[in-house]
Amino acid sequence: MRYNDPSPLEVRVISQRFDLPNSASIDTYLANDGYVAIKKVLGLTPEQIIDELKASSLRGRGGAGFPTGMKWSFVPRNTGKPTYIICNSDESEPGTCKDRLLMENDPHQLIEGMMIAGWTIKSNKGYIFIRGEYRYLIDIVDRAIAEAYERGYLGKNILGSGWDFDLYTHTGAGAYECGEESALLESLEGKRGVPRLKPPFPAVVGAFQSPTILNNCETFSSVPVIFRNGGAWYAELGTPKNGGTRLVCVSGHVEKPGVYELPMGFPIMRIINEVCGGVRNGKKLKAIIPGGSSSPCLRADECDIPYDFDSLAKAKTMAGSGGIVVLDEDTDIVAVALRTIKFYAHESCGWCIPCREGTTWLKKILTRFHEGGGIPSDIDLIGELASNMLGRTFCALGDAAAMPTGGFIAKFRDEFEEYLKKHSAQAPEAPELVSIA
Amino acid sequence: MADPVKFTIDGQELTAAPGTLLINAAKEAGISIPAFCYYDNLSLQAACRMCLVEVEKTPKLQVACTLPVAEGMVVHTDSPQVRQARKGTLEFLLTNHPLDCPVCDKGGECELQDMVFRYGAGESRYRETKIHVDEKQWSPVVFYDAPRCILCYRCVRICGEGLGVSALGIGNRGAAAEIVPNGGDHLECDECGACIDICPVGALTSGTYRYKTRPWEMEHVGTICTHCSNGCKTTLGVRNGEIIRANNRDRSGVNGEFLCIKGRYAFDFNEHPDRLTAPLVRTNGELKPVSWAIALATVAKKFNELRARHAKFGVIGSNHTTNEENYLLQEFARQVLGTSNIDHHRTGDVATLMDALQGRSNALATIGDLLTAKAALVIDSDLAQEQPLIAFQLRSNARLNKGHIYAISPGPVREDNYATTTRAALGQEFEALEKWREQLAKEPELVILFGAAIKDNAIRQLVAFGDSLGIPVKYVCLVDYSNSRGASDMGLLPDLLPGYQPVSNAGLEPGLNVDQMLADPNLEALWVVGSNPFLRGNLAGRSAFLVVQDLFLTETARHADVVLPAASAYEKIGTVTNVCGEVQKLQRGPKTMGAKSDFEIIALLAREMHADLGRLTPEAVFNEIRQNVHGYNVPLLVVETGGAAPTAPVNGRVSFQSHPELIRSAQNTLYTSGTLGRYSQMLNSVLEAPGALYRDPGIEPLVKPGSVQVETIVSHD
Amino acid sequence: MTFSPELEARFAKLLASYPPGRQRSAVVPMLLYGQDEVGAVTQELVEEVARRCGVTPLQVDEVIGYYSMLHRKPLGKYHVQVCTNIACQARGGEELMDHAARTLKLGNKEVSTDGLISLEEVECMGACSWAPAIQINYDFHHFVTPERFDQLIAALRDGTYRKAS
Ligand SMILES: Cc1cc2nc3c(=O)[nH]c(=O)nc-3n(C[C@H](O)[C@H](O)[C@H](O)COP(=O)(O)O)c2cc1C
Ligand code: SF4
Ligand code: FES
């Protein structure tokens, strides 16, 4: 089910079955264009499939927005090694809650998407990595997988093609970092979710040291409709280089928060005002966090842009995982910055120094600052520490922590300064600097 | 090999083989890129981010420890951006670091200190509270202080990849991440301490060294470990004549990175309060301390008297004394005392191997060969217990050079964890070997290592097997003590002179062996140098005059008429020959007042007996060995500069009679070292669960730690 | 160590789902499912999982320390998890957590003396658009007001708690 009402402005492509009764069942799926694409695809060569995907301009929905067709084309063929299809349903980026709906309401669409990937590289095994908190989804997806086996969509000699494909669910156990693709693979192999050295990338050396297609749940879920209606059709839905629709998760201070399927390039201000009924209680907009907590915020005056990967990149932030957190004029930015860095400090795997120590230090400064113990030099220090992390960590989590932190300071410096003034009366004597020279 | 790639680092135009990591390419050119987590021969981590450098045309700083050099690459390792990044990383590192340098064991030789000194910020902007975690003791030798830990994972890797023990892991996550031991709150491992030495900071400290001294107060003496036959280089940290620490700080020697628990910690026997510091002479049935002059006069008088009436002498030499001492001892026995009754405890049938090889050159493997040989075969030895360095070499060979390791053994061995192994009862080894014949013959080369169970005809059979493979084969006869090989090579044998020459060459008849001497009721004097034969038996003719030179009042010494306190290998100079026949030089580190080296004792005795031994310095004797013993003509430059020089002491057949019943393994384990081990409190404090580190932990290992020779130490009051 | 037949079946299915020789992959799922039945990751469970997956207990230990859902000590029968991450924060998540701590008289990660309820402030749980959200064990509850929270807790206590659909 969905937990919010739909909006008439939505373009329901991958959420088209969400409101049907028994939407997760294979019968509902089959009665509504289900497993049509795979039948077509079984007649295509890998090159044809990848070309179609490229034509669709589908870009990864997991965060980085990497072109999916290109990613699939990187998988070396005929290496003699088995290959794997991995779905990233770790969905842990704060602000994001869409993969949950896709698995809950339309698991067969995901299965079909993974099958298409499987056929493309003649893989025989796939895993859906679902975060541990989503236990009920494991049951739903497991049921769907069982149905697919019963109807011959999974297992041996699928639809007489001679091709076998097995699909399994795999659970995480509470670790944001396991959403990072290589950490996910480590976790899948029964280890700590510490990212791997790259290169090689998962396409070449992925699951079980073998070539792997790894995509986000929404990315895979978008694949069947592309092959049903054509890549060009899909691309048309969005803007150039940003094909199709995406599930936008709007949260925070809007009247009607929710997950809405919108075409790529839909204007952000229209999302807030028209799709979500405007800022709550008639308040003014202060800022948005446009693509999950890792993306630097946009001030209200910067929000008049289309919602797609390239437009947000141009605005020096990112569309990331599609989670927009809307913050109204009353929002305490220091508190948001603190809560954000707390999250990253909690989730840093600890592998590399700048991320492990940087997030922890930032968390401590911001905690003190938030509690009224800030000193003027803190503001610059926060910015500098963030930039000392940026681009220097082992994986992108460090960046994901540094970017929004730096962004808050850069864009709301005045709020930090005011905070200081407000609290200066109660500020404790600044401790002496410790000299270590 | 592919063409070298050309690139530029800090303006220097350089070339290197494709695939060379930037950090190594820079090091070659004398440009040091700082790093904590990068460590030669261990897997890449890219975790510390200290080695960030600027590579032109790439937007972000690059990690030099994982980036292979590429054609045309232009690198800056000292740009303002790089310097700023290093400073930033160090600042991060120091946030939670306790900065207790003044009391930290590592102070003065700490990589973090050095880095901050070189690249760091002089002041800290950190004004938050530090996370405190109490220090933990994981074993008698290993302590872990989590706040000091910078999580470079060197310890985890050296333990897993290097030692194959995998006793360390990573616990928790994020800032709470720390190193955890395999036993929950303690370590179940080899206690080798490699983790401690490899730790760049003071997070891992050693129970034997912590809080004892500052590193700069010690003198560092590079010498050879006295415990087993592998001949590891060890650096003794000596302060005021006392050993405070042993490690292999400069990673030199045949062992490079490696030392086992004995090498690293079991030096404490040297300071044991039971060390003999004055000669003892039996008067009225009791051993009483006397001066050296009296003791020597007593022995000389008695020896001269017996010599004058051609009485029957017996001399039992040592597996621990130097080549020079052994050489001198056999010469003394044969020329001064006029006896061929000289022997030592043989822990391997070296003479038979020499004979079976008929002096062919290139048939004896070196410790270095064990790392590079394409294939190695181990028969009847649990190397990890009995030959720690050799085990390390073979394991490293498999890991780094993809060498094929095979092992045949009657019980589980550590090689089961990574090598091709099979079980065969003692005596059935050749059936197992035949099964592998085809596979072995396909190897381009092979080193065969065999334990004491392979002796006499079995050795000949083994060499015949090796010959039949049609590939180059080298051998290692696995002997046990620090100079077992030297004892054999230097002619501490009743029928062989130094270099395995028949005694007839010196116009002598073969003499009595150890067992025969002990059993001979007519023996009138027995001179035991650094050996403890009475541990197994007793002297049949109780009337014989017994002289014992040793460090401790051993079972044998307790029966002596005269006991002469000897210096340990750490207290003298001279050379020793390791299990592979490589000669290395000892250096004098500590000293024990009152004790004298066996060399000195023999010389003093000669003087006292008015016997002319000619040249009386270890150097002079070594020169003579170099001239007289085949294959010992090793380059002085190598030996004098701390190198290991391989020897080949035979150039033909060896004419002798093999006595398999005399070949007895010392059955030492990682935690035992004969008499010396019994006086090492550190060794005795470590009680490891046997089997835990074997693939099948349900099965008892071949050699059980703690099963042999660990007795309650003689208490002193 | 014995498990329920259902769990055994789940374990068997799990172990069969990974490529040959890759049984280590089952470590995390087995620990989590095992914990659900046993109540905590006990040493016995650690050793059992290690044995079945062909790894050392240390390797299992490393994993336990890493994942925040794996607990060495038992949680309450009902583990109440309140999200305070940014989306929930914007809609009162932190106040809800304060409310929970106050009314339950439990601090973060504490268990009630009767073992019925434990409380934890958690990171984003994937309910941002329906914030503030809590999870009771694996059940999601959306748009949770303090009043709704009190009702849920009352239901936990009097045994009438039903999973929200
Ligand atoms: C710290 C971190 C966390 C991530 N978390 C997720 C996640 O929860 N779900 C996801 O699909 N991708 C996540 N990603 C992105 C993945 O690494 C990967 O790029 C993505 O799954 C690829 O799929 P796509 O190409 O379909 O987007 C994360 C990346 C990082 C650096
Ligand atoms: S940036 Fe470093 S510490 Fe942070 S999650 Fe990535 S590897 Fe781990
Ligand atoms: S922020 Fe609370 S569920 Fe995402």
mmCIF file of C-alpha atoms in Angstrom, chain B residues 8-10 22 33 50-64 67 73-86:
data_model
loop_
_atom_site.group_PDB
_atom_site.id
_atom_site.type_symbol
_atom_site.label_atom_id
_atom_site.label_comp_id
_atom_site.label_asym_id
_atom_site.label_seq_id
_atom_site.Cartn_x
_atom_site.Cartn_y
_atom_site.Cartn_z
ATOM 1 C CA THR B 8 57.521 12.303 -13.186
ATOM 2 C CA ILE B 9 57.595 12.734 -9.441
ATOM 3 C CA ASP B 10 58.479 16.135 -8.047
ATOM 4 C CA LEU B 22 53.394 5.099 -6.785
ATOM 5 C CA ILE B 33 55.628 9.498 0.874
ATOM 6 C CA MET B 50 48.444 9.918 4.727
ATOM 7 C CA CYS B 51 49.892 9.151 1.326
ATOM 8 C CA LEU B 52 47.665 11.489 -0.644
ATOM 9 C CA VAL B 53 49.537 13.122 -3.486
ATOM 10 C CA GLU B 54 48.668 15.401 -6.319
ATOM 11 C CA VAL B 55 48.511 13.837 -9.738
ATOM 12 C CA GLU B 56 48.167 16.289 -12.568
ATOM 13 C CA LYS B 57 44.931 16.050 -14.536
ATOM 14 C CA THR B 58 43.054 14.339 -11.731
ATOM 15 C CA PRO B 59 40.721 16.539 -9.744
ATOM 16 C CA LYS B 60 41.134 14.875 -6.351
ATOM 17 C CA LEU B 61 44.258 14.004 -4.432
ATOM 18 C CA GLN B 62 45.264 10.442 -5.136
ATOM 19 C CA VAL B 63 46.261 7.668 -2.774
ATOM 20 C CA ALA B 64 49.863 6.772 -3.577
ATOM 21 C CA LEU B 67 47.827 3.869 -7.426
ATOM 22 C CA MET B 73 51.861 10.609 -14.965
ATOM 23 C CA VAL B 74 53.019 13.809 -13.296
ATOM 24 C CA VAL B 75 53.014 13.641 -9.531
ATOM 25 C CA HIS B 76 53.628 16.197 -6.824
ATOM 26 C CA THR B 77 54.276 14.839 -3.377
ATOM 27 C CA ASP B 78 55.083 18.084 -1.679
ATOM 28 C CA SER B 79 52.702 20.674 -3.057
ATOM 29 C CA PRO B 80 50.894 23.049 -0.711
ATOM 30 C CA GLN B 81 47.719 21.073 -1.262
ATOM 31 C CA VAL B 82 49.432 17.815 -0.337
ATOM 32 C CA ARG B 83 51.055 19.346 2.712
ATOM 33 C CA GLN B 84 47.732 20.728 3.811
ATOM 34 C CA ALA B 85 46.092 17.325 3.377
ATOM 35 C CA ARG B 86 48.730 15.590 5.472
#
